[in-house]
Tab-separated table of C-alpha atoms and ligand atoms in Angstrom:
chain	number	residue	atom	x	y	z
A	1	MET	CA	12.806	46.294	-8.609
A	2	SER	CA	13.745	42.922	-10.058
A	3	ASP	CA	17.081	42.236	-11.695
A	4	THR	CA	15.851	39.446	-13.937
A	5	LEU	CA	16.634	41.373	-17.145
A	6	LEU	CA	20.088	42.633	-16.349
A	7	ASP	CA	22.174	42.691	-13.180
A	8	SER	CA	22.002	46.356	-12.181
A	9	ARG	CA	25.182	46.172	-10.105
A	10	ASN	CA	27.045	44.811	-13.121
A	11	LEU	CA	25.559	47.539	-15.326
A	12	ALA	CA	26.616	50.278	-12.908
A	13	PHE	CA	30.083	48.749	-12.714
A	14	GLU	CA	30.422	48.730	-16.514
A	15	LEU	CA	29.056	52.232	-16.994
A	16	TYR	CA	30.669	54.119	-14.175
A	17	GLU	CA	33.767	52.147	-13.195
A	18	VAL	CA	34.919	50.567	-16.455
A	19	LEU	CA	33.684	52.940	-19.165
A	20	ASP	CA	33.594	56.233	-17.256
A	21	ALA	CA	30.164	57.276	-18.488
A	22	GLU	CA	30.295	60.332	-16.256
A	23	GLY	CA	33.432	61.496	-18.072
A	24	LEU	CA	31.295	61.918	-21.181
A	25	THR	CA	29.323	64.684	-19.454
A	26	GLU	CA	32.410	66.887	-19.715
A	27	ARG	CA	31.893	67.017	-23.474
A	28	PRO	CA	29.686	69.898	-24.668
A	29	ARG	CA	27.104	67.645	-26.326
A	30	PHE	CA	26.383	65.810	-23.059
A	31	ALA	CA	26.923	68.700	-20.654
A	32	ASP	CA	23.281	68.733	-19.514
A	33	HIS	CA	23.608	65.173	-18.233
A	34	ASN	CA	24.964	63.659	-15.059
A	35	ARG	CA	24.793	60.332	-13.261
A	36	GLU	CA	21.297	61.123	-11.976
A	37	THR	CA	19.866	61.670	-15.475
A	38	PHE	CA	21.616	58.519	-16.715
A	39	ASP	CA	20.265	56.435	-13.837
A	40	ALA	CA	16.781	57.888	-14.279
A	41	ALA	CA	16.778	56.802	-17.945
A	42	ILE	CA	17.996	53.320	-17.019
A	43	ASN	CA	15.341	52.939	-14.336
A	44	THR	CA	12.630	54.021	-16.769
A	45	ALA	CA	13.892	51.500	-19.343
A	46	ARG	CA	13.890	48.750	-16.736
A	47	THR	CA	10.355	49.612	-15.607
A	48	ILE	CA	8.904	49.682	-19.134
A	49	ALA	CA	10.757	46.533	-20.180
A	50	ASP	CA	9.487	44.713	-17.067
A	51	LYS	CA	5.943	45.978	-17.410
A	52	TYR	CA	5.308	45.917	-21.161
A	53	PHE	CA	7.965	43.845	-22.947
A	54	ALA	CA	8.730	40.838	-20.746
A	55	PRO	CA	5.131	39.707	-20.086
A	56	HIS	CA	4.384	38.859	-23.743
A	57	ASN	CA	7.762	37.410	-24.709
A	58	ARG	CA	6.458	33.843	-24.523
A	59	LYS	CA	3.066	34.691	-25.990
A	60	SER	CA	4.543	36.295	-29.101
A	61	ASP	CA	6.783	33.252	-29.559
A	62	GLU	CA	3.785	30.929	-29.384
A	63	ASN	CA	1.530	33.143	-31.494
A	64	GLU	CA	3.550	34.142	-34.519
A	65	PRO	CA	2.388	37.003	-36.742
A	66	LYS	CA	-0.380	35.921	-39.102
A	67	TYR	CA	-0.863	36.736	-42.760
A	68	VAL	CA	-4.454	38.002	-43.087
A	69	ASP	CA	-5.760	39.573	-46.307
A	70	GLY	CA	-2.367	40.758	-47.485
A	71	ALA	CA	-1.281	42.194	-44.127
A	72	ALA	CA	0.569	40.984	-41.033
A	73	GLU	CA	-1.330	40.724	-37.754
A	74	LEU	CA	0.398	40.690	-34.382
A	75	ILE	CA	-0.783	39.814	-30.896
A	76	PRO	CA	-2.360	42.889	-29.226
A	77	GLU	CA	0.339	43.264	-26.538
A	78	VAL	CA	3.038	44.384	-28.984
A	79	LYS	CA	1.639	47.821	-29.797
A	80	PRO	CA	1.217	49.094	-26.206
A	81	ALA	CA	4.780	47.963	-25.495
A	82	VAL	CA	6.182	49.798	-28.514
A	83	ASP	CA	4.028	52.844	-27.687
A	84	ALA	CA	5.370	52.943	-24.124
A	85	PHE	CA	8.898	52.775	-25.534
A	86	LEU	CA	8.138	55.678	-27.879
A	87	GLU	CA	6.400	57.786	-25.253
A	88	ALA	CA	9.366	57.459	-22.904
A	89	GLY	CA	11.591	58.876	-25.671
A	90	PHE	CA	13.908	55.889	-26.152
A	91	LEU	CA	13.582	55.941	-29.938
A	92	ASN	CA	15.306	59.332	-29.950
A	93	ALA	CA	17.522	58.972	-26.909
A	94	THR	CA	20.633	60.070	-28.792
A	95	ARG	CA	19.027	62.826	-30.890
A	96	THR	CA	19.541	66.459	-29.968
A	97	PHE	CA	17.151	68.420	-27.751
A	98	GLU	CA	16.210	70.524	-30.816
A	99	GLN	CA	15.136	67.345	-32.605
A	100	GLY	CA	13.036	66.330	-29.627
A	101	GLY	CA	15.595	63.836	-28.348
A	102	MET	CA	17.314	63.337	-24.987
A	103	GLN	CA	20.826	64.109	-26.322
A	104	MET	CA	22.113	61.037	-24.466
A	105	PRO	CA	25.417	59.358	-25.202
A	106	ASN	CA	25.092	56.296	-27.392
A	107	LEU	CA	26.600	54.360	-24.477
A	108	LEU	CA	23.586	55.165	-22.309
A	109	SER	CA	21.119	54.575	-25.105
A	110	GLN	CA	22.552	51.067	-25.641
A	111	ALA	CA	22.491	50.394	-21.910
A	112	CYS	CA	18.809	51.378	-21.797
A	113	PHE	CA	17.967	49.391	-24.924
A	114	ALA	CA	19.665	46.289	-23.486
A	115	HIS	CA	16.748	45.993	-21.039
A	116	PHE	CA	14.237	45.768	-23.904
A	117	GLN	CA	16.395	43.249	-25.763
A	118	SER	CA	16.618	41.094	-22.650
A	119	ALA	CA	12.878	41.310	-22.019
A	120	ASN	CA	11.710	40.656	-25.557
A	121	ALA	CA	14.056	40.338	-28.539
A	122	ALA	CA	11.229	40.217	-31.068
A	123	THR	CA	9.254	43.281	-29.966
A	124	SER	CA	12.369	45.391	-29.470
A	125	SER	CA	13.486	44.678	-33.055
A	126	TYR	CA	10.777	46.958	-34.533
A	127	ALA	CA	12.301	49.883	-32.659
A	128	MET	CA	15.859	48.911	-33.544
A	129	LEU	CA	15.095	48.797	-37.271
A	130	THR	CA	13.347	52.151	-37.111
A	131	MET	CA	16.267	53.803	-35.327
A	132	GLY	CA	18.665	52.461	-37.969
A	133	ALA	CA	16.539	53.539	-40.932
A	134	ALA	CA	16.007	57.004	-39.424
A	135	ASN	CA	19.744	57.479	-38.884
A	136	LEU	CA	20.384	56.447	-42.469
A	137	ILE	CA	18.018	59.128	-43.821
A	138	GLU	CA	19.412	61.667	-41.392
A	139	ASN	CA	22.967	61.120	-42.629
A	140	PHE	CA	22.438	60.664	-46.351
A	141	GLY	CA	18.927	61.877	-47.247
A	142	SER	CA	18.029	65.221	-48.827
A	143	GLU	CA	16.343	67.957	-46.792
A	144	GLU	CA	13.044	67.103	-48.458
A	145	GLN	CA	13.430	63.401	-47.630
A	146	LYS	CA	14.210	64.309	-44.038
A	147	GLU	CA	11.087	66.403	-43.758
A	148	ARG	CA	8.860	63.861	-45.460
A	149	PHE	CA	10.180	60.621	-43.927
A	150	LEU	CA	12.635	61.243	-41.084
A	151	GLN	CA	10.485	63.655	-39.120
A	152	PRO	CA	7.510	61.252	-38.864
A	153	MET	CA	9.958	58.498	-37.892
A	154	ILE	CA	11.320	60.655	-35.084
A	155	GLU	CA	7.725	61.272	-34.025
A	156	GLY	CA	7.169	57.503	-33.961
A	157	ARG	CA	4.459	57.689	-36.646
A	158	PHE	CA	6.481	55.877	-39.337
A	159	PHE	CA	8.641	52.792	-38.768
A	160	GLY	CA	11.564	51.547	-40.880
A	161	THR	CA	13.116	48.439	-42.409
A	162	MET	CA	16.243	47.449	-44.279
A	163	ALA	CA	15.481	45.589	-47.497
A	164	LEU	CA	18.610	44.010	-48.934
A	165	THR	CA	18.192	40.247	-49.240
A	166	GLU	CA	16.744	38.573	-52.339
A	167	PRO	CA	16.037	34.885	-52.938
A	168	HIS	CA	19.254	34.405	-54.947
A	169	ALA	CA	21.337	37.105	-53.150
A	170	GLY	CA	21.910	36.833	-49.397
A	171	SER	CA	25.568	37.180	-48.489
A	172	SER	CA	26.369	38.165	-52.057
A	173	LEU	CA	24.600	41.506	-52.307
A	174	SER	CA	26.458	42.355	-55.511
A	175	ASP	CA	24.075	39.941	-57.232
A	176	ILE	CA	20.815	41.657	-56.306
A	177	ARG	CA	18.370	42.015	-59.211
A	178	THR	CA	15.861	44.606	-57.964
A	179	LYS	CA	15.737	47.353	-60.590
A	180	ALA	CA	14.998	51.058	-60.304
A	181	GLU	CA	13.979	52.993	-63.430
A	182	PRO	CA	13.999	56.803	-63.401
A	183	ALA	CA	10.525	58.385	-63.718
A	184	GLU	CA	9.767	61.802	-65.217
A	185	ASP	CA	9.035	63.440	-61.877
A	186	GLY	CA	12.522	62.684	-60.525
A	187	SER	CA	11.432	59.669	-58.505
A	188	TYR	CA	12.035	56.014	-59.502
A	189	ARG	CA	9.941	52.930	-60.202
A	190	LEU	CA	11.210	49.804	-58.482
A	191	LYS	CA	10.672	46.188	-59.431
A	192	GLY	CA	11.961	43.152	-57.558
A	193	ASN	CA	11.491	40.682	-54.714
A	194	LYS	CA	13.029	40.883	-51.273
A	195	ILE	CA	12.913	38.155	-48.635
A	196	TYR	CA	13.426	37.818	-44.872
A	197	ILE	CA	12.706	41.534	-44.406
A	198	SER	CA	12.209	42.024	-40.677
A	199	GLY	CA	9.353	44.332	-39.752
A	200	GLY	CA	8.331	44.496	-43.436
A	201	ASP	CA	4.688	44.672	-42.459
A	202	HIS	CA	2.839	45.205	-39.147
A	203	PRO	CA	0.065	47.333	-37.704
A	204	LEU	CA	2.315	49.299	-35.312
A	205	SER	CA	2.696	52.546	-37.267
A	206	GLU	CA	0.926	54.752	-39.821
A	207	ASN	CA	3.521	53.947	-42.459
A	208	ILE	CA	6.607	51.803	-43.045
A	209	VAL	CA	9.682	53.278	-44.710
A	210	HIS	CA	11.652	50.566	-46.505
A	211	MET	CA	15.330	51.299	-47.174
A	212	VAL	CA	15.784	49.295	-50.363
A	213	LEU	CA	18.893	48.331	-52.310
A	214	ALA	CA	18.336	48.253	-56.081
A	215	LYS	CA	20.197	48.792	-59.344
A	216	LEU	CA	19.770	51.629	-61.828
A	217	PRO	CA	19.676	50.770	-65.557
A	218	ASP	CA	23.241	52.058	-66.096
A	219	ALA	CA	24.630	50.376	-62.972
A	220	PRO	CA	28.134	48.966	-63.235
A	221	PRO	CA	28.317	45.306	-62.193
A	222	GLY	CA	28.993	44.308	-58.600
A	223	VAL	CA	28.784	46.256	-55.365
A	224	LYS	CA	29.694	49.519	-57.106
A	225	GLY	CA	26.373	49.400	-58.956
A	226	ILE	CA	24.026	49.323	-55.986
A	227	SER	CA	21.865	52.328	-55.100
A	228	LEU	CA	19.742	53.051	-52.061
A	229	PHE	CA	16.064	54.020	-52.219
A	230	ILE	CA	13.387	55.092	-49.802
A	231	VAL	CA	10.252	53.121	-50.635
A	232	PRO	CA	7.297	53.903	-48.365
A	233	LYS	CA	4.442	51.464	-47.860
A	234	PHE	CA	2.088	54.436	-48.267
A	235	LEU	CA	3.014	57.471	-50.359
A	236	VAL	CA	3.325	60.707	-48.403
A	237	ASN	CA	1.445	63.785	-49.631
A	238	ASP	CA	3.105	67.186	-49.945
A	239	ASP	CA	1.399	68.353	-46.754
A	240	GLY	CA	2.931	65.386	-44.879
A	241	THR	CA	-0.262	63.372	-44.604
A	242	VAL	CA	-0.232	59.686	-45.464
A	243	GLY	CA	-1.514	59.128	-49.000
A	244	GLU	CA	-2.219	56.223	-51.329
A	245	ARG	CA	-0.876	52.720	-50.929
A	246	ASN	CA	2.418	52.299	-52.804
A	247	ASP	CA	2.953	49.237	-55.007
A	248	VAL	CA	4.694	47.179	-52.291
A	249	ALA	CA	2.930	43.896	-51.552
A	250	LEU	CA	3.369	41.555	-48.638
A	251	ALA	CA	3.822	38.241	-50.478
A	252	GLY	CA	4.009	36.146	-47.320
A	253	LEU	CA	5.542	35.571	-43.893
A	254	PHE	CA	8.394	33.243	-42.944
A	255	HIS	CA	8.064	31.092	-39.843
A	256	LYS	CA	11.358	30.909	-37.996
A	257	MET	CA	12.812	28.919	-35.092
A	258	GLY	CA	13.408	32.111	-33.097
A	259	TRP	CA	12.498	35.794	-33.040
A	260	ARG	CA	9.109	34.473	-33.950
A	261	GLY	CA	7.317	37.637	-32.828
A	262	THR	CA	9.151	39.733	-35.432
A	263	THR	CA	7.465	39.650	-38.812
A	264	SER	CA	9.833	38.128	-41.339
A	265	THR	CA	8.425	39.121	-44.686
A	266	ALA	CA	8.631	38.472	-48.402
A	267	LEU	CA	7.969	41.792	-50.146
A	268	ASN	CA	7.188	42.247	-53.822
A	269	PHE	CA	8.067	45.668	-55.172
A	270	GLY	CA	6.366	46.856	-58.360
A	271	GLU	CA	3.991	43.984	-59.199
A	272	LYS	CA	1.843	46.584	-60.997
A	273	GLY	CA	4.803	48.614	-62.294
A	274	GLU	CA	3.911	51.480	-59.950
A	275	CYS	CA	6.286	51.151	-57.019
A	276	VAL	CA	7.543	54.653	-56.250
A	277	GLY	CA	10.984	55.041	-54.715
A	278	TYR	CA	13.300	57.963	-53.971
A	279	LEU	CA	17.045	57.802	-54.512
A	280	VAL	CA	19.101	58.483	-51.386
A	281	GLY	CA	22.369	60.307	-51.989
A	282	LYS	CA	24.326	59.589	-55.148
A	283	PRO	CA	23.609	56.796	-57.619
A	284	HIS	CA	25.652	53.584	-57.161
A	285	ASN	CA	26.748	54.550	-53.635
A	286	GLY	CA	23.949	52.711	-51.899
A	287	LEU	CA	25.909	49.904	-50.308
A	288	SER	CA	28.342	52.271	-48.633
A	289	TYR	CA	25.389	54.207	-47.169
A	290	MET	CA	23.653	51.003	-46.165
A	291	PHE	CA	26.790	49.912	-44.357
A	292	GLN	CA	26.021	52.573	-41.788
A	293	MET	CA	22.699	50.925	-40.999
A	294	MET	CA	24.225	47.462	-41.207
A	295	ASN	CA	27.029	48.394	-38.828
A	296	GLU	CA	24.574	49.889	-36.387
A	297	ALA	CA	22.427	46.798	-36.742
A	298	ARG	CA	25.486	44.588	-36.229
A	299	ILE	CA	26.202	46.208	-32.886
A	300	GLY	CA	22.475	45.925	-32.108
A	301	VAL	CA	22.440	42.232	-33.035
A	302	GLY	CA	25.588	41.617	-30.974
A	303	MET	CA	23.991	43.318	-27.975
A	304	GLY	CA	20.802	41.339	-28.587
A	305	ALA	CA	22.837	38.121	-28.470
A	306	VAL	CA	24.466	39.287	-25.231
A	307	MET	CA	21.129	40.024	-23.630
A	308	LEU	CA	19.640	36.633	-24.516
A	309	GLY	CA	22.736	35.023	-23.022
A	310	TYR	CA	22.476	37.314	-20.018
A	311	ALA	CA	18.804	36.557	-19.383
A	312	GLY	CA	19.537	32.811	-19.553
A	313	TYR	CA	22.454	33.195	-17.159
A	314	LEU	CA	20.364	35.067	-14.575
A	315	TYR	CA	17.556	32.526	-14.847
A	316	SER	CA	19.859	29.513	-14.458
A	317	LEU	CA	21.683	31.205	-11.564
A	318	GLU	CA	18.451	31.623	-9.651
A	319	TYR	CA	17.401	28.065	-10.437
A	320	ALA	CA	20.762	26.677	-9.313
A	321	ARG	CA	20.360	28.416	-5.955
A	322	ASP	CA	16.901	26.941	-5.414
A	323	ARG	CA	17.163	23.402	-6.735
A	324	PRO	CA	18.244	20.867	-4.074
A	325	GLN	CA	19.869	17.780	-5.526
A	326	GLY	CA	22.325	15.282	-4.088
A	327	ARG	CA	25.186	15.818	-1.706
A	328	LEU	CA	28.776	16.929	-1.992
A	329	PRO	CA	31.420	14.206	-2.497
A	330	ASP	CA	32.568	14.468	1.130
A	331	GLY	CA	29.047	14.382	2.598
A	332	LYS	CA	27.403	11.209	1.367
A	333	ASP	CA	25.269	10.580	4.489
A	334	PRO	CA	21.789	9.975	2.971
A	335	SER	CA	20.100	11.388	6.075
A	336	SER	CA	21.846	14.771	5.634
A	337	PRO	CA	19.902	17.420	3.726
A	338	GLN	CA	20.533	17.741	-0.010
A	339	VAL	CA	22.580	20.711	-1.197
A	340	SER	CA	21.424	23.189	-3.830
A	341	ILE	CA	23.002	22.399	-7.174
A	342	ILE	CA	24.963	25.665	-7.189
A	343	GLN	CA	27.313	23.937	-4.774
A	344	HIS	CA	28.296	21.253	-7.291
A	345	THR	CA	31.568	21.938	-9.062
A	346	ASP	CA	30.210	21.211	-12.521
A	347	ILE	CA	27.318	23.645	-12.026
A	348	LYS	CA	29.748	26.290	-10.800
A	349	ARG	CA	31.737	25.734	-13.986
A	350	LEU	CA	28.633	26.167	-16.134
A	351	LEU	CA	27.590	29.318	-14.256
A	352	LEU	CA	31.024	30.931	-14.217
A	353	THR	CA	31.532	30.203	-17.904
A	354	GLN	CA	28.217	31.883	-18.681
A	355	LYS	CA	29.101	34.839	-16.470
A	356	ALA	CA	32.441	35.278	-18.222
A	357	TYR	CA	30.840	35.095	-21.661
A	358	VAL	CA	27.886	37.375	-21.026
A	359	GLU	CA	29.580	39.986	-18.884
A	360	GLY	CA	32.605	40.065	-21.184
A	361	ALA	CA	30.429	40.402	-24.269
A	362	PHE	CA	28.278	43.014	-22.537
A	363	ASP	CA	31.387	45.055	-21.836
A	364	LEU	CA	32.545	44.670	-25.442
A	365	GLY	CA	29.186	45.914	-26.793
A	366	LEU	CA	29.094	48.900	-24.439
A	367	TYR	CA	32.706	49.695	-25.244
A	368	ALA	CA	31.746	49.857	-28.923
A	369	ALA	CA	28.833	52.142	-28.045
A	370	ARG	CA	31.210	54.450	-26.208
A	371	LEU	CA	33.578	54.417	-29.166
A	372	PHE	CA	30.647	55.552	-31.285
A	373	ASP	CA	30.302	58.544	-28.940
A	374	ASP	CA	34.022	59.178	-29.369
A	375	THR	CA	33.646	59.258	-33.158
A	376	GLU	CA	31.180	62.119	-32.747
A	377	THR	CA	32.319	64.061	-29.712
A	378	LEU	CA	36.073	63.757	-29.210
A	379	GLU	CA	37.756	67.112	-29.550
A	380	THR	CA	40.033	66.765	-32.568
A	381	GLU	CA	39.386	65.299	-35.975
A	382	GLU	CA	42.415	63.056	-35.564
A	383	GLU	CA	41.019	61.584	-32.323
A	384	ARG	CA	37.614	61.055	-33.893
A	385	LYS	CA	39.191	59.317	-36.882
A	386	THR	CA	41.197	56.963	-34.662
A	387	ALA	CA	38.038	56.067	-32.732
A	388	LEU	CA	36.221	55.379	-35.996
A	389	GLU	CA	38.987	53.084	-37.238
A	390	LEU	CA	38.891	51.093	-34.022
A	391	LEU	CA	35.084	50.910	-34.152
A	392	ASP	CA	35.232	49.675	-37.752
A	393	LEU	CA	37.695	46.988	-36.749
A	394	LEU	CA	35.638	45.889	-33.755
A	395	THR	CA	32.158	45.951	-35.332
A	396	PRO	CA	32.267	42.434	-36.875
A	397	ILE	CA	33.609	41.119	-33.563
A	398	VAL	CA	30.935	42.887	-31.533
A	399	LYS	CA	28.373	41.214	-33.799
A	400	SER	CA	29.822	37.734	-34.013
A	401	TRP	CA	31.580	36.965	-30.734
A	402	PRO	CA	28.404	37.296	-28.633
A	403	SER	CA	26.401	35.503	-31.345
A	404	GLU	CA	28.641	32.483	-30.833
A	405	PHE	CA	29.553	32.590	-27.161
A	406	CYS	CA	26.326	33.927	-25.659
A	407	LEU	CA	24.573	31.142	-27.548
A	408	LYS	CA	26.954	28.747	-25.803
A	409	ALA	CA	25.955	30.476	-22.567
A	410	ASN	CA	22.338	29.594	-23.341
A	411	GLU	CA	23.405	25.977	-23.883
A	412	HIS	CA	25.013	25.968	-20.438
A	413	ALA	CA	21.880	27.499	-18.910
A	414	ILE	CA	19.784	24.718	-20.435
A	415	GLN	CA	22.212	22.134	-19.017
A	416	ILE	CA	21.802	23.589	-15.527
A	417	LEU	CA	18.031	23.427	-15.729
A	418	GLY	CA	18.144	19.683	-16.321
A	419	GLY	CA	15.083	17.907	-17.589
A	420	ARG	CA	12.467	19.802	-15.654
A	421	ARG	CA	12.882	23.239	-17.041
A	422	ILE	CA	13.747	22.708	-20.640
A	423	ILE	CA	10.069	22.175	-21.112
A	424	LYS	CA	8.534	25.052	-22.972
A	425	LYS	CA	6.893	26.691	-19.993
A	426	TYR	CA	10.270	28.121	-18.945
A	427	PRO	CA	12.091	30.781	-20.930
A	428	VAL	CA	15.583	29.441	-21.581
A	429	GLU	CA	14.781	27.159	-24.515
A	430	GLN	CA	13.252	30.241	-26.227
A	431	TYR	CA	16.364	32.317	-25.485
A	432	TYR	CA	18.377	29.583	-27.162
A	433	ARG	CA	16.131	29.511	-30.250
A	434	ASP	CA	16.086	33.317	-30.460
A	435	ASN	CA	19.854	33.460	-30.070
A	436	ARG	CA	20.502	30.780	-32.704
A	437	LEU	CA	19.468	33.256	-35.408
A	438	ASN	CA	22.042	35.836	-34.426
A	439	PRO	CA	25.010	34.158	-36.191
A	440	ILE	CA	22.942	34.281	-39.409
A	441	HIS	CA	21.368	37.686	-39.883
A	442	GLU	CA	23.196	40.980	-40.408
A	443	GLY	CA	25.907	39.033	-42.209
A	444	THR	CA	26.576	35.413	-41.309
A	445	HIS	CA	29.357	34.357	-38.985
A	446	GLY	CA	31.546	33.349	-41.926
A	447	ILE	CA	31.021	36.691	-43.656
A	448	GLN	CA	31.907	38.640	-40.495
A	449	SER	CA	35.153	36.694	-40.217
A	450	LEU	CA	35.979	37.501	-43.842
B	1	LIG	C1	16.052	36.438	-38.414
B	1	LIG	C2	16.522	37.029	-39.692
B	1	LIG	C3	16.238	38.362	-39.956
B	1	LIG	C4	16.656	38.939	-41.160
B	1	LIG	N1	16.323	40.236	-41.417
B	1	LIG	C5	16.681	40.784	-42.592
B	1	LIG	C6	16.278	42.128	-42.922
B	1	LIG	O1	15.626	42.808	-42.131
B	1	LIG	N2	16.642	42.625	-44.112
B	1	LIG	C7	17.357	41.905	-45.025
B	1	LIG	O2	17.651	42.421	-46.096
B	1	LIG	N3	17.749	40.623	-44.746
B	1	LIG	C8	17.424	40.054	-43.567
B	1	LIG	N4	17.791	38.756	-43.276
B	1	LIG	C9	18.560	38.017	-44.253
B	1	LIG	C10	20.008	37.805	-43.816
B	1	LIG	O3	20.718	38.991	-43.889
B	1	LIG	C11	20.561	36.683	-44.709
B	1	LIG	O4	19.932	35.490	-44.294
B	1	LIG	C12	22.046	36.561	-44.591
B	1	LIG	O5	22.671	37.673	-45.158
B	1	LIG	C13	22.569	35.306	-45.269
B	1	LIG	O6	22.045	35.139	-46.557
B	1	LIG	P1	21.407	33.752	-46.985
B	1	LIG	O7	20.382	33.395	-45.977
B	1	LIG	O8	20.978	33.851	-48.400
B	1	LIG	O9	22.578	32.697	-46.875
B	1	LIG	P2	23.769	32.466	-47.898
B	1	LIG	O10	24.354	33.759	-48.321
B	1	LIG	O11	23.299	31.537	-48.955
B	1	LIG	O12	24.824	31.739	-46.980
B	1	LIG	C14	24.708	30.355	-46.621
B	1	LIG	C15	25.994	29.931	-45.943
B	1	LIG	O13	27.105	30.093	-46.826
B	1	LIG	C16	28.105	30.913	-46.253
B	1	LIG	N5	28.707	31.775	-47.278
B	1	LIG	C17	28.050	32.526	-48.203
B	1	LIG	N6	28.922	33.208	-48.946
B	1	LIG	C18	30.153	32.918	-48.492
B	1	LIG	C19	31.470	33.318	-48.848
B	1	LIG	N7	31.691	34.211	-49.812
B	1	LIG	N8	32.514	32.790	-48.155
B	1	LIG	C20	32.287	31.904	-47.145
B	1	LIG	N9	31.068	31.502	-46.754
B	1	LIG	C21	30.013	31.995	-47.427
B	1	LIG	C22	27.393	31.748	-45.194
B	1	LIG	O14	28.277	32.155	-44.176
B	1	LIG	C23	26.307	30.772	-44.711
B	1	LIG	O15	26.837	29.964	-43.690
B	1	LIG	C24	17.406	38.172	-42.087
B	1	LIG	C25	17.696	36.826	-41.804
B	1	LIG	C26	17.268	36.259	-40.623
B	1	LIG	C27	17.610	34.831	-40.344
């Protein structure tokens, strides 16, 4: 099997020699696992990513989602890829057996997901958003909300989004203006405009569950006045079937320099005054809940940046081995054969720098994933708390360091390819464009440093 997505020797080294993945199987939650089950999951991820995700990476970049009659259309290859991902159980890799999951450590789930991120950043983002939204409902939603929205998400029937950003409020979420008015039946009516919402519309699922930040009428100013709402694209009937269309309209699509296969949407909530939403948890606590999804997404974005850097590194490494050009300084005889460029010192520098960046960042991301397991499965509360504090400290770094340095890795890969392969037919210029967005979303670079 090819190693174009991720160097399997490096992955095994990280998992089993650096991060002691097998040690996790001594914890009760992971006791049914062993190295064989971990490797089987990784091999399945690699196979599906190779077969379904990688082949349309370029096509989805060249054929962005289209706005047709108020809905987003995608190229036909995206759905079978997402379906294969769902069928193999990767959406619920970390959920318990009772929930229909694989009860895998988060470390292994991230290692599996890395293959999809390397193969196709855009298509894998629909799954990533859904996992985050589902976890948010699982942790903070009511039992009824779990039954109505989480369960179909676990089944892969409903997908999710995070809807925070507004035209005048990006980094400064305290200034959002979307309003939520209480209705007589205990639900809420939302009104407002959100922009740049990834996965805000698509034909991949029966329903889309938007996790929306909005303000109640009595909200105190600032971040302490933000509440979190579930706003489905389609209402869900009491028997669980998908009902009428909710008052959420796709106002348009943004066309970006990268991640072009992911729909980037402008959503209008409540144009007709009938947008039904359901409060999650307590009023005014929404941002603290949303931070869970944002932190998960930050680790996901960091890993996505790593994998784009990694894919570029592997591609430029192979190219450098194959491309003959010139001779070494001590062998200038023009009749001697040319050497492959990997033998030139400057190319070695560019390759080794990439390797250091991507493998270092890969290790950092997986280390954070393992810390996440520690926060849930270490024996004492004290140990779990310490792990959580370290994870909190590292999360902005896991997001931003790869976003900066794995982008630099892509720059080095482009340099190695020279003039011939920066033409669009070859993947590295796309990796660079995809990666350039990572220092912006999920909190800009400057905001992470703050
Ligand atoms: C590909 C992509 C996907 C996205 N997906 C989603 C999504 O699914 N859901 C969603 O809600 N949003 C999404 N966003 C929006 C994203 O979260 C915002 O773009 C981001 O938070 C920055 O907001 P902004 O674009 O308004 O920039 P601004 O907040 O206007 O920032 C502009 C610049 O000013 C700097 N800056 C701002 N405030 C400060 C400060 N206090 N101190 C120092 N510097 C500051 C920033 O670092 C940045 O460099 C996405 C964006 C992109 C590009």
